[in-house]
XYZ file of C-alpha atoms in Angstrom:
774
model
C -73.021 53.664 -56.623
C -71.218 56.995 -56.520
C -68.425 55.388 -54.482
C -67.951 52.650 -57.102
C -67.707 55.248 -59.857
C -65.161 57.209 -57.847
C -63.059 54.073 -57.273
C -63.146 53.178 -60.944
C -62.253 56.745 -61.880
C -59.345 56.743 -59.442
C -58.115 53.405 -60.843
C -58.270 54.759 -64.364
C -56.355 57.877 -63.347
C -53.779 55.750 -61.509
C -53.399 53.405 -64.476
C -53.025 56.341 -66.800
C -50.390 57.925 -64.590
C -48.656 54.577 -64.217
C -48.529 54.063 -67.977
C -47.321 57.629 -68.459
C -44.645 57.052 -65.824
C -43.543 53.864 -67.566
C -43.471 55.629 -70.911
C -41.479 58.521 -69.463
C -39.102 56.051 -67.811
C -38.617 54.218 -71.090
C -38.043 57.448 -72.987
C -35.690 58.657 -70.275
C -33.810 55.354 -70.334
C -33.246 55.452 -74.077
C -32.322 59.120 -73.887
C -29.747 58.333 -71.215
C -28.663 55.307 -73.230
C -27.993 57.643 -76.166
C -26.235 60.252 -74.009
C -24.244 57.676 -72.006
C -23.551 54.740 -74.353
C -22.422 51.436 -72.898
C -18.585 51.353 -72.555
C -18.287 47.827 -73.933
C -15.218 48.187 -76.133
C -12.914 45.584 -74.653
C -9.320 45.042 -75.675
C -8.475 41.362 -75.555
C -5.118 39.657 -75.735
C -4.480 38.411 -79.254
C -4.274 34.644 -79.006
C -3.069 32.229 -81.661
C -4.489 28.701 -81.723
C -3.496 25.546 -83.582
C -5.684 23.294 -85.700
C -7.176 21.794 -82.507
C -8.068 25.241 -81.083
C -5.392 24.941 -78.392
C -3.660 28.224 -77.487
C -0.079 28.138 -78.834
C 0.805 31.829 -78.582
C -0.642 34.977 -77.026
C 0.166 38.665 -76.636
C -0.425 41.012 -73.703
C -2.929 43.831 -74.136
C -1.713 47.420 -74.309
C -2.354 47.749 -70.535
C -0.185 44.629 -69.964
C -3.074 42.326 -69.034
C -3.651 38.700 -69.913
C -7.268 39.149 -70.977
C -8.114 36.284 -73.302
C -11.485 36.025 -74.968
C -13.487 32.940 -74.076
C -15.637 31.901 -77.017
C -19.213 30.794 -76.503
C -18.394 27.234 -77.521
C -15.697 27.128 -74.825
C -18.274 27.711 -72.066
C -18.967 24.104 -71.218
C -22.254 23.100 -69.507
C -20.231 22.315 -66.374
C -18.632 25.778 -66.350
C -21.963 27.499 -67.000
C -23.769 25.515 -64.286
C -21.072 26.097 -61.647
C -20.734 29.856 -62.208
C -24.495 30.461 -62.245
C -25.013 28.306 -59.122
C -22.406 30.315 -57.248
C -22.914 33.836 -58.564
C -26.494 34.275 -59.741
C -28.885 31.304 -59.760
C -31.695 33.455 -61.220
C -29.468 34.785 -63.999
C -31.680 33.493 -66.808
C -34.868 34.855 -65.201
C -34.207 38.478 -64.208
C -33.702 41.525 -66.511
C -30.188 42.239 -65.216
C -31.418 43.377 -61.799
C -32.843 41.018 -59.208
C -35.438 43.144 -57.289
C -35.933 40.560 -54.544
C -32.194 40.317 -53.908
C -31.984 44.109 -53.858
C -34.681 44.382 -51.171
C -33.029 41.707 -49.046
C -29.627 43.341 -49.380
C -31.036 46.778 -48.515
C -32.719 45.372 -45.394
C -29.515 43.674 -44.227
C -27.500 46.829 -44.803
C -30.034 49.021 -42.901
C -30.470 46.760 -39.881
C -26.733 46.066 -39.508
C -25.785 49.725 -40.120
C -23.157 48.757 -42.679
C -22.901 47.322 -46.154
C -22.897 43.535 -45.887
C -24.541 42.539 -49.166
C -24.537 44.074 -52.645
C -27.086 41.882 -54.434
C -25.050 42.122 -57.637
C -26.198 39.938 -60.470
C -23.779 38.588 -63.064
C -24.970 41.362 -65.386
C -24.256 44.000 -62.742
C -20.803 42.542 -62.130
C -20.110 42.858 -65.866
C -21.252 46.484 -65.708
C -18.879 47.117 -62.804
C -15.996 45.445 -64.633
C -16.627 47.547 -67.757
C -16.769 50.762 -65.740
C -15.012 50.384 -62.364
C -16.198 52.919 -59.732
C -16.142 53.389 -55.979
C -18.899 51.433 -54.255
C -21.511 54.058 -53.372
C -25.302 54.022 -53.541
C -25.247 56.408 -56.496
C -22.767 54.242 -58.356
C -24.989 51.275 -57.563
C -27.790 52.973 -59.499
C -25.366 53.650 -62.356
C -24.420 49.968 -62.247
C -28.085 48.958 -62.502
C -28.570 51.323 -65.441
C -25.567 49.753 -67.202
C -26.970 46.305 -66.415
C -30.194 47.186 -68.214
C -28.170 48.462 -71.167
C -26.329 45.156 -71.269
C -29.539 43.128 -71.156
C -31.004 45.091 -74.063
C -27.863 44.818 -76.212
C -26.702 41.270 -75.488
C -28.195 37.825 -75.023
C -27.866 36.068 -71.683
C -25.172 33.761 -73.033
C -23.211 36.742 -74.347
C -23.462 38.486 -70.955
C -22.166 35.325 -69.269
C -19.359 35.284 -71.827
C -18.490 38.901 -70.955
C -18.440 38.006 -67.258
C -16.098 35.088 -67.844
C -13.844 37.329 -69.972
C -13.577 40.149 -67.408
C -13.608 38.469 -63.995
C -10.320 39.270 -62.153
C -7.944 36.544 -60.955
C -5.231 38.650 -59.373
C -2.135 40.234 -60.834
C -2.551 40.844 -64.536
C -4.860 37.878 -65.169
C -8.419 38.621 -66.255
C -10.993 36.155 -67.484
C -11.439 32.453 -67.007
C -9.557 31.568 -70.196
C -6.386 33.381 -69.166
C -6.660 31.808 -65.695
C -7.208 28.292 -67.030
C -4.267 28.642 -69.462
C -1.869 30.137 -66.915
C -2.853 27.975 -63.943
C -4.000 24.691 -65.473
C -2.488 24.811 -68.984
C -5.799 23.926 -70.627
C -8.779 25.588 -72.260
C -11.831 26.465 -70.111
C -13.994 23.742 -71.637
C -11.540 21.128 -70.318
C -11.663 22.251 -66.675
C -12.946 19.871 -63.989
C -15.602 20.764 -61.404
C -12.917 21.184 -58.725
C -10.850 23.459 -60.957
C -13.865 25.581 -61.947
C -14.943 25.983 -58.325
C -11.404 26.944 -57.275
C -11.333 29.612 -60.002
C -14.854 30.784 -59.096
C -13.909 31.790 -55.532
C -10.737 33.721 -56.407
C -12.450 36.885 -57.829
C -13.949 37.576 -54.378
C -10.462 37.770 -52.811
C -7.960 37.936 -55.721
C -5.111 39.331 -53.603
C -5.323 36.758 -50.806
C -6.335 33.711 -52.812
C -3.437 33.234 -55.210
C -3.042 29.872 -56.882
C 0.438 28.577 -56.246
C 0.778 30.528 -52.980
C -2.443 29.902 -51.046
C -3.511 26.527 -52.425
C -4.446 25.091 -49.009
C -6.751 28.035 -48.242
C -8.224 27.858 -51.720
C -8.998 24.156 -51.229
C -10.824 24.901 -47.978
C -12.924 27.628 -49.599
C -13.472 25.460 -52.672
C -14.742 22.560 -50.576
C -17.172 24.845 -48.687
C -18.773 25.759 -51.975
C -18.776 22.177 -53.195
C -20.710 21.160 -50.057
C -23.176 23.996 -50.662
C -23.646 22.653 -54.197
C -24.302 19.244 -52.691
C -26.876 20.675 -50.266
C -28.596 22.490 -53.139
C -28.431 19.339 -55.304
C -26.665 21.249 -58.080
C -24.428 18.243 -58.777
C -24.623 14.546 -58.007
C -23.039 13.109 -54.880
C -20.385 11.311 -56.932
C -19.428 14.498 -58.790
C -19.097 16.330 -55.463
C -17.018 13.565 -53.859
C -14.667 13.390 -56.855
C -14.206 17.160 -56.733
C -13.621 17.189 -52.945
C -10.808 14.651 -53.241
C -9.120 16.289 -56.217
C -5.814 17.871 -55.154
C -4.848 21.417 -56.134
C -1.192 21.483 -57.168
C -1.413 24.227 -59.782
C 0.973 27.163 -59.898
C 1.144 30.100 -62.245
C 2.762 29.050 -65.482
C 3.633 30.906 -68.652
C 1.595 31.502 -71.764
C 2.641 29.214 -74.665
C 4.930 30.955 -77.156
C 5.104 28.539 -80.082
C 5.327 29.602 -83.767
C 6.648 33.085 -82.844
C 7.305 34.196 -86.434
C 3.866 33.235 -87.702
C 2.240 34.594 -84.544
C 3.851 38.001 -85.065
C 2.821 37.958 -88.703
C -0.805 37.076 -87.945
C -1.083 39.475 -84.993
C -1.320 42.277 -87.561
C -4.743 40.983 -88.569
C -6.178 42.757 -85.495
C -8.502 39.999 -84.331
C -8.864 38.617 -80.803
C -8.444 34.972 -81.767
C -6.422 33.844 -84.777
C -7.142 30.213 -85.545
C -4.282 28.760 -87.539
C -3.991 25.346 -89.197
C -0.681 24.567 -87.504
C -0.306 20.923 -86.459
C 1.674 21.473 -83.280
C 3.256 18.004 -83.043
C 4.523 18.270 -86.617
C 5.652 21.842 -86.014
C 7.704 20.887 -82.958
C 9.301 17.869 -84.650
C 10.437 19.974 -87.614
C 11.624 22.780 -85.307
C 13.900 20.271 -83.580
C 15.153 19.043 -86.957
C 15.933 22.583 -88.115
C 17.683 23.463 -84.844
C 19.860 20.343 -84.923
C 20.622 20.652 -88.626
C 21.615 24.324 -88.517
C 23.822 23.617 -85.491
C 25.807 21.256 -87.728
C 26.206 24.025 -90.335
C 27.676 26.677 -88.059
C 31.230 25.512 -88.698
C 30.594 26.434 -92.337
C 29.388 29.893 -91.257
C 25.785 29.032 -92.158
C 23.518 29.998 -89.280
C 19.868 29.933 -90.272
C 17.075 28.128 -92.048
C 13.346 28.527 -92.627
C 10.660 25.967 -93.478
C 7.074 26.079 -94.736
C 4.929 22.930 -95.032
C 1.616 22.849 -96.938
C -0.929 20.045 -96.733
C -1.752 19.477 -100.413
C -5.225 18.085 -99.714
C -6.420 21.346 -98.152
C -3.594 23.797 -98.974
C -3.369 24.631 -95.284
C -0.028 25.707 -93.873
C 0.602 23.143 -91.141
C 4.200 24.092 -90.258
C 5.836 27.503 -90.331
C 9.397 28.137 -89.136
C 10.998 31.534 -89.693
C 14.445 30.834 -88.263
C 16.454 28.155 -86.512
C 15.962 29.761 -83.091
C 13.714 32.762 -82.467
C 15.532 33.583 -79.214
C 19.013 33.588 -80.772
C 19.640 37.318 -81.136
C 23.255 36.808 -82.228
C 22.139 35.288 -85.542
C 19.019 37.364 -86.111
C 16.672 34.684 -84.864
C 13.712 37.061 -84.788
C 13.948 37.726 -88.524
C 11.188 35.867 -90.377
C 13.084 33.991 -93.066
C 9.874 32.472 -94.429
C 8.494 35.911 -95.302
C 11.780 37.638 -96.235
C 12.234 38.601 -99.880
C 15.331 36.911 -101.310
C 16.765 35.997 -104.707
C 15.139 32.688 -105.685
C 18.014 31.259 -107.737
C 16.806 28.619 -110.204
C 13.573 27.776 -108.405
C 11.372 29.437 -111.051
C 12.605 27.199 -113.891
C 10.009 24.390 -113.499
C 7.123 26.849 -113.826
C 8.731 28.532 -116.832
C 9.295 25.214 -118.626
C 5.719 24.193 -117.835
C 4.485 27.403 -119.466
C 6.690 26.699 -122.501
C 5.139 23.231 -122.821
C 1.640 24.720 -122.704
C 2.629 27.379 -125.234
C 3.608 24.673 -127.735
C 7.287 25.642 -127.619
C 8.825 22.594 -125.955
C 8.402 18.980 -124.971
C 10.742 17.093 -122.616
C 12.855 15.594 -125.419
C 13.109 18.751 -127.565
C 16.685 19.870 -128.061
C 18.083 23.271 -127.086
C 21.586 24.521 -127.922
C 23.484 25.227 -124.714
C 26.059 27.622 -126.182
C 27.025 31.239 -125.697
C 24.238 33.749 -126.249
C 23.937 37.483 -125.842
C 20.675 39.396 -125.439
C 21.299 43.122 -125.678
C 24.403 42.850 -123.562
C 23.066 40.156 -121.235
C 25.219 37.038 -121.631
C 24.115 34.354 -119.149
C 26.464 31.630 -117.977
C 25.883 28.171 -116.578
C 26.619 27.419 -112.933
C 29.917 25.714 -113.862
C 30.690 28.331 -116.554
C 30.750 25.596 -119.204
C 28.656 24.902 -122.311
C 27.049 21.563 -123.074
C 26.072 21.846 -126.721
C 22.852 20.070 -127.642
C 20.714 19.216 -124.580
C 17.091 18.197 -124.202
C 14.661 20.284 -122.197
C 14.461 17.617 -119.504
C 18.249 17.519 -119.240
C 18.346 21.301 -119.013
C 15.879 21.199 -116.109
C 17.481 18.204 -114.388
C 20.900 19.894 -114.524
C 19.433 23.367 -113.942
C 21.289 24.759 -116.950
C 21.036 28.525 -117.180
C 21.510 29.229 -120.878
C 18.693 26.919 -122.099
C 16.445 28.471 -119.428
C 17.176 32.012 -120.630
C 16.662 30.933 -124.257
C 13.352 29.325 -123.376
C 12.172 32.382 -121.439
C 13.121 34.581 -124.377
C 11.016 32.374 -126.665
C 8.118 32.354 -124.183
C 8.336 36.069 -123.407
C 9.270 37.269 -119.929
C 5.929 39.059 -119.548
C 4.098 35.723 -119.626
C 6.124 34.431 -116.685
C 5.855 37.728 -114.796
C 2.077 37.841 -115.198
C 1.749 34.231 -114.046
C 3.871 34.833 -110.952
C 1.958 38.024 -110.157
C -1.306 36.052 -110.308
C 0.292 33.525 -107.943
C 0.774 36.289 -105.336
C 4.478 37.026 -105.834
C 4.309 40.530 -104.386
C 7.842 41.770 -105.124
C 7.668 40.505 -108.705
C 4.302 42.222 -109.117
C 5.866 45.422 -107.785
C 8.986 45.196 -109.978
C 7.414 43.814 -113.159
C 8.429 46.824 -115.272
C 12.081 46.406 -114.241
C 12.520 42.664 -114.687
C 14.377 41.081 -117.572
C 15.492 37.652 -118.731
C 17.793 37.324 -115.717
C 14.748 36.755 -113.501
C 14.739 33.073 -114.472
C 18.186 32.751 -112.859
C 17.150 34.546 -109.684
C 17.260 38.173 -110.784
C 14.055 39.020 -108.907
C 12.605 38.836 -105.395
C 10.517 36.053 -103.852
C 9.731 34.627 -100.420
C 9.712 31.071 -99.156
C 5.965 31.381 -98.545
C 5.409 32.351 -102.199
C 7.701 29.702 -103.667
C 6.216 26.909 -101.555
C 2.728 28.003 -102.574
C 3.793 28.059 -106.233
C 5.296 24.548 -106.068
C 2.028 23.193 -104.675
C 0.719 23.805 -108.227
C 2.623 20.701 -109.346
C 0.942 18.612 -106.652
C -2.498 19.950 -107.622
C -2.718 19.141 -111.347
C -1.541 22.602 -112.332
C -4.051 24.418 -110.132
C -2.882 27.293 -107.919
C -4.693 27.600 -104.609
C -3.525 30.345 -102.292
C -2.012 28.787 -99.126
C -4.400 28.966 -96.169
C -2.871 30.482 -93.029
C -5.968 30.579 -90.805
C -9.267 28.761 -90.437
C -11.116 32.000 -91.163
C -9.513 32.428 -94.589
C -12.435 32.179 -96.990
C -12.833 32.758 -100.697
C -9.610 30.885 -101.411
C -8.004 32.054 -104.651
C -8.082 29.276 -107.224
C -6.876 29.286 -110.818
C -5.449 26.928 -113.422
C -1.825 27.880 -114.077
C -0.592 24.857 -116.027
C -2.362 22.113 -117.913
C -2.466 18.729 -116.232
C -0.244 17.410 -119.054
C 2.491 20.026 -118.552
C 2.301 19.475 -114.794
C 2.755 15.728 -115.222
C 5.782 16.194 -117.497
C 7.489 18.497 -114.986
C 6.701 16.052 -112.165
C 8.335 13.213 -114.096
C 11.504 15.263 -114.600
C 11.787 16.568 -111.035
C 11.193 13.161 -109.425
C 14.304 11.569 -110.967
C 16.949 10.732 -108.407
C 19.967 10.374 -110.698
C 20.713 14.059 -111.180
C 23.474 16.535 -110.323
C 21.593 18.312 -107.533
C 21.262 15.148 -105.456
C 23.053 16.013 -102.192
C 26.579 14.670 -102.010
C 26.391 14.210 -98.237
C 23.147 12.215 -98.209
C 23.776 8.775 -96.753
C 23.341 6.062 -99.372
C 21.600 3.855 -96.808
C 19.172 6.556 -95.654
C 15.518 6.215 -96.486
C 14.397 8.492 -99.289
C 10.696 9.139 -99.752
C 9.378 9.465 -103.282
C 9.251 13.191 -103.940
C 9.871 15.668 -106.713
C 12.119 18.586 -105.867
C 14.080 21.502 -107.288
C 17.004 23.374 -105.823
C 18.227 26.924 -106.216
C 21.274 28.938 -105.214
C 21.257 32.716 -105.396
C 23.989 34.913 -106.831
C 26.934 35.181 -104.469
C 25.856 31.982 -102.651
C 23.714 33.924 -100.191
C 20.583 31.759 -100.367
C 20.131 28.014 -100.662
C 16.696 26.719 -101.642
C 15.155 23.289 -101.934
C 11.444 22.854 -102.511
C 9.862 19.440 -102.809
C 6.461 17.825 -102.984
C 4.565 14.582 -103.255
C 0.842 13.858 -103.249
C 0.536 14.728 -99.558
C 2.781 17.691 -98.791
C 4.711 20.551 -100.345
C 7.774 21.535 -98.310
C 9.887 24.641 -98.841
C 13.346 25.009 -97.273
C 15.629 28.031 -97.235
C 19.102 28.089 -95.680
C 21.622 30.887 -95.361
C 22.409 33.934 -93.254
C 20.096 36.850 -92.535
C 23.143 39.098 -92.848
C 23.221 38.148 -96.574
C 26.851 37.035 -96.219
C 27.768 34.625 -98.996
C 29.349 31.291 -98.132
C 31.372 29.236 -100.654
C 29.840 25.970 -99.384
C 26.278 27.216 -99.622
C 24.167 25.558 -102.314
C 20.620 24.357 -102.650
C 21.748 20.800 -103.425
C 24.184 20.210 -100.572
C 22.805 22.453 -97.827
C 19.028 22.843 -98.239
C 18.138 19.475 -99.804
C 19.380 17.211 -96.967
C 17.087 19.104 -94.591
C 14.228 18.748 -97.093
C 14.759 14.963 -97.198
C 14.884 14.762 -93.391
C 11.587 16.654 -93.139
C 9.842 14.326 -95.582
C 11.206 11.342 -93.673
C 9.691 12.839 -90.522
C 6.225 13.731 -91.782
C 5.656 11.159 -94.528
C 8.038 8.269 -93.879
C 5.515 5.491 -94.399
C 3.688 7.135 -97.286
C 2.601 4.776 -100.013
C 4.318 4.900 -103.363
C 1.280 6.327 -105.127
C 2.431 8.933 -107.599
C 0.902 11.314 -110.091
C -0.804 9.480 -112.945
C -0.471 10.415 -116.603
C -3.535 12.548 -117.446
C -5.741 12.110 -120.496
C -4.480 15.289 -122.181
C -0.904 13.942 -122.147
C 0.105 11.438 -124.800
C 3.341 9.806 -125.993
C 4.949 9.758 -129.428
C 8.140 8.791 -131.204
C 10.528 11.674 -131.892
C 13.985 12.155 -133.341
C 16.458 12.023 -130.478
C 18.684 14.628 -132.174
C 16.017 17.349 -132.273
C 13.013 16.146 -130.285
C 10.864 16.785 -133.369
C 8.551 14.409 -135.212
C 10.931 12.055 -137.114
C 11.501 12.493 -140.818
C 12.443 9.760 -143.287
C 16.145 10.346 -142.637
C 15.895 10.092 -138.827
C 17.521 6.914 -137.507
C 17.771 7.655 -133.779
C 14.339 7.817 -132.194
C 13.023 7.971 -128.632
C 9.658 8.191 -126.876
C 8.485 11.588 -125.684
C 5.454 13.055 -123.937
C 3.423 15.647 -125.813
C 0.093 17.486 -125.774
C -1.993 16.714 -128.875
C -2.940 19.818 -130.890
C -0.558 21.933 -128.766
C 2.976 20.534 -128.929
C 5.060 21.259 -132.055
C 4.202 18.878 -134.881
C 6.807 20.050 -137.389
C 8.944 17.266 -138.830
C 12.632 17.078 -138.075
C 14.621 19.369 -140.396
C 18.174 18.953 -139.181
C 19.196 17.147 -142.378
C 19.183 18.661 -145.851
C 19.904 17.158 -149.254
C 22.755 19.099 -150.902
C 24.252 18.725 -154.381
C 28.009 18.092 -154.180
C 30.804 17.150 -156.533
C 31.621 13.437 -156.824
C 34.632 13.915 -154.534
C 32.423 15.814 -152.040
C 34.716 18.849 -151.947
C 32.365 21.377 -153.573
C 28.682 22.069 -153.015
C 26.289 23.602 -155.518
C 23.240 25.793 -155.244
C 20.419 25.897 -157.740
C 22.065 28.721 -159.657
C 25.348 26.917 -160.223
C 24.193 23.307 -160.316
C 25.845 21.589 -163.341
C 23.796 19.476 -165.710
C 25.773 16.400 -164.699
C 28.792 15.383 -162.691
C 27.292 15.838 -159.236
C 25.518 13.784 -156.637
C 23.092 14.485 -153.826
C 23.928 13.772 -150.211
C 22.257 14.394 -146.840
C 24.101 16.790 -144.557
C 23.242 17.811 -141.011
C 22.357 21.489 -140.776
C 24.375 22.933 -137.928
C 23.828 26.505 -136.775
C 26.915 28.749 -136.775
C 26.957 29.009 -132.970
C 27.016 25.203 -132.695
C 29.758 25.006 -135.327
C 31.777 27.377 -133.177
C 31.064 25.233 -130.101
C 32.264 22.091 -131.914
C 35.405 23.858 -133.136
C 36.219 25.248 -129.687
C 35.783 21.853 -128.027
C 37.511 19.806 -130.719
C 34.365 17.904 -131.585
C 34.306 16.433 -135.085
C 31.223 17.117 -137.170
C 30.196 16.698 -140.776
C 30.875 19.911 -142.651
C 29.093 20.975 -145.787
C 31.705 21.309 -148.572
C 32.623 24.834 -149.596
C 30.339 26.463 -152.098
C 31.245 26.402 -155.782
C 33.906 29.165 -156.126
C 32.740 29.778 -159.693
C 29.327 30.829 -158.434
C 30.360 34.483 -158.233
C 26.866 35.939 -158.477
C 25.521 34.210 -155.422
C 28.607 33.814 -153.311
C 30.246 37.198 -153.824
C 27.513 39.582 -154.891
C 25.067 38.200 -152.327
C 27.309 38.733 -149.311
C 25.982 40.897 -146.472
C 27.108 44.519 -146.542
C 28.039 45.789 -143.071
C 26.667 49.332 -142.816
C 27.643 49.958 -139.181
C 30.332 50.282 -138.007
C 32.205 51.618 -141.000
C 35.165 49.655 -142.303
C 38.536 51.148 -141.399
C 37.192 53.867 -139.073
C 38.514 54.735 -135.625
C 35.960 55.080 -132.822
C 36.503 57.068 -129.625
C 34.743 55.626 -126.583
C 34.349 57.260 -123.163
C 36.217 55.360 -120.472
C 33.706 56.417 -117.770
C 30.496 55.905 -119.739
C 31.208 53.657 -122.716
C 28.516 53.812 -125.398
C 27.812 50.611 -127.371
C 28.467 50.507 -131.104
C 25.647 49.604 -133.471
C 25.759 46.572 -135.769
C 23.661 46.754 -138.942
C 23.898 45.217 -142.396
C 22.172 45.004 -145.748
C 21.359 41.569 -147.173
C 19.585 40.017 -150.102
C 15.847 39.408 -149.990
C 16.410 35.689 -149.579
C 18.216 36.128 -146.268
C 16.293 35.759 -143.007
C 18.983 35.568 -140.355
C 22.543 36.802 -139.940
C 25.234 35.785 -137.460
C 27.632 38.340 -135.992
C 31.189 37.563 -134.909
C 33.558 39.844 -132.958
C 37.245 38.983 -133.365
C 36.303 35.548 -134.742
C 34.093 34.750 -131.721
C 30.365 34.252 -132.143
C 28.445 37.173 -130.675
C 24.781 36.967 -131.617
C 22.246 35.704 -134.159
C 19.486 38.059 -135.250
C 16.976 38.869 -137.953
C 18.646 40.242 -141.066
C 17.268 43.758 -140.620
C 17.560 43.957 -136.822
C 19.926 46.366 -135.074
C 22.392 44.959 -132.572
C 24.766 46.657 -130.140
C 28.056 45.728 -128.489
C 30.637 47.274 -126.170
C 33.970 47.103 -128.072
C 37.361 46.373 -126.574
C 40.221 48.805 -127.046
C 42.415 48.316 -130.089
C 41.702 46.792 -133.507
C 38.545 44.694 -133.846
C 37.412 42.392 -136.620
C 33.654 42.454 -137.271
C 32.206 39.567 -139.293
C 28.683 38.992 -140.562
C 27.543 35.656 -142.021
C 24.091 35.146 -143.536
C 21.998 31.990 -143.410
C 23.353 30.993 -146.863
C 26.882 30.815 -145.485
C 28.053 34.038 -147.183
C 30.379 36.181 -145.109
C 31.861 39.680 -145.000
C 34.575 41.012 -142.696
C 35.550 44.556 -141.760
C 38.179 46.059 -139.431
C 37.744 48.971 -137.056
C 39.928 50.582 -134.391
C 38.673 51.571 -130.931
C 40.389 54.030 -128.585
C 39.180 54.704 -125.018
C 39.514 58.299 -123.844
C 38.674 60.316 -120.717
C 35.801 62.637 -121.509
């Protein structure tokens, strides 16, 4: 009885000590784990993949290794089964250390008086790869400690993933993904049993088993393992036989280096794997097009081009070309033309006109006077330095006229356009918004091909801006309504017309032309040629020019960039159906006066159909005709103050603004003039004339030759006057509100200053200007 009690007591003491020992061991382990954290920070090669997850570009690590991260979904069942069967068949059952294997290995090493077996599990091999050390018994204990750390921190699948990422394959190749890419030009999940087994044996002898040099030896070793797999029934007999007969012809290749510009751009995101949406076949086809096309331009001293293609259904960037040839250092091939900030020329006009439509300022058939204007010293000119008189908005956009665009932007307000572009991710415009003026609509600002192509996709998306998607991980896509569906439709109808001046002169008449809408642009000094087009499927942006910013007389958006745009659409959307953008419900049609684009009045005889937005578009009736009392011979006109009791008649006259009268006179165009006012009407005609208060009549003004100061124009008018028209030396200068101050830089010598009010009353003064050095 006493003996039984003693035994029980001893068992209890032993159990207590055992539990205490376990507790101490656990505490000690976690203490050591805290003092010596797991060195599991691994630098992987940045790899870029296409939309099918195929590697299309990669970068060496800082220690010049090809160490590519194998994702869990790339570890195929075949790869997993083969590696575990060869390296550690109890991998999923032990805690990182296989005690039985350790005992066996220790016995072999003791009885043979040398180290013949290490009993390393996959987890222990990962530990050794993370922290390479000399193979000693002490370091073996360290390795086991690290293995336990790994098992606590990671799942079994993640530990297998680490093993496959770190296993050495000789030279600067680490990991099964780098090996499969460099030796077999495929991802790990596409490897065959023979290929996996060949790769599995190399880490044991990486210096003597080199694929491409020792293939015969590798095949012998591979087949030994395949027969072992057969003996262990790891794989079926057929699988083994197929693998045994598979030849090994692989040699070390090179890592793919496609889309170099985009790859360098995305590398800055500091992630191991960047999954793009690039469609490689499309990318390569367009690269060939760009290379061939720019080769034909070199005789014109035009050396480069860039292209961005967006899939409108998803807003993914499927093609990205930064230059004609990345490897051409003589022409700056490594410059990313798609991301470079350049002057956008006239490419912003469609968006601006769309905003004007939504603001109720314009409709396609509304008329704008294309004549000389001056805004605080800024006097825009058309591309051909000519004026066109009355033009409709759609004509102004079709012909890319500059003066109507500047007038429209002035009416809209430049801040509205700037704010819209800033919301559409135009970074340089956002940065420079305080500096920008009306010239921005003609290219006086900075934009990139990426930004412009993204902006044009608005027109293919019912006025909705969606930020272009570079990678598959881009989430929270920016989305906002920029234009109404009605305004978008109207712009699409204008830009899809083929009979227009910017149709390329060198486009073959027999060549296929897909149905697209497009707009061209040419920057100041002919340094940049743009052509951006879209249909329901794609938005394509093209830039052509020189990275040196050298201007070329032949460079223009119409004749240089647009032919390449057409070729690209023929390549990617040749057989597209003719489906086009349908007229939306918020867009209606109406009859308007063709001479003004306004709702016709009773006197309007020439009418056309126009699109408009109900409750938004201008609804004012046409007012370009006015009934005026004239003498029977139509030589004198009367106002209400001097209208005789009889002996007059009333007649409709077209009201023509002074600047248009000047345009007609200059171009010898006949127009119906209102007869001169009754000369007997002294009170209105003479006493009501504007009084020019600055400059002073008859004075001489001294102006600095180095820093000329503008002279101020001001006048006093009657209360019934709203607008006045200024003329310098009989040439129209500017129209303004009656009380507004204007400024001008005078020419040397005598100058005639004239001011005419909106009643036709005029006053002239003379001044003298002398330029001096002070």
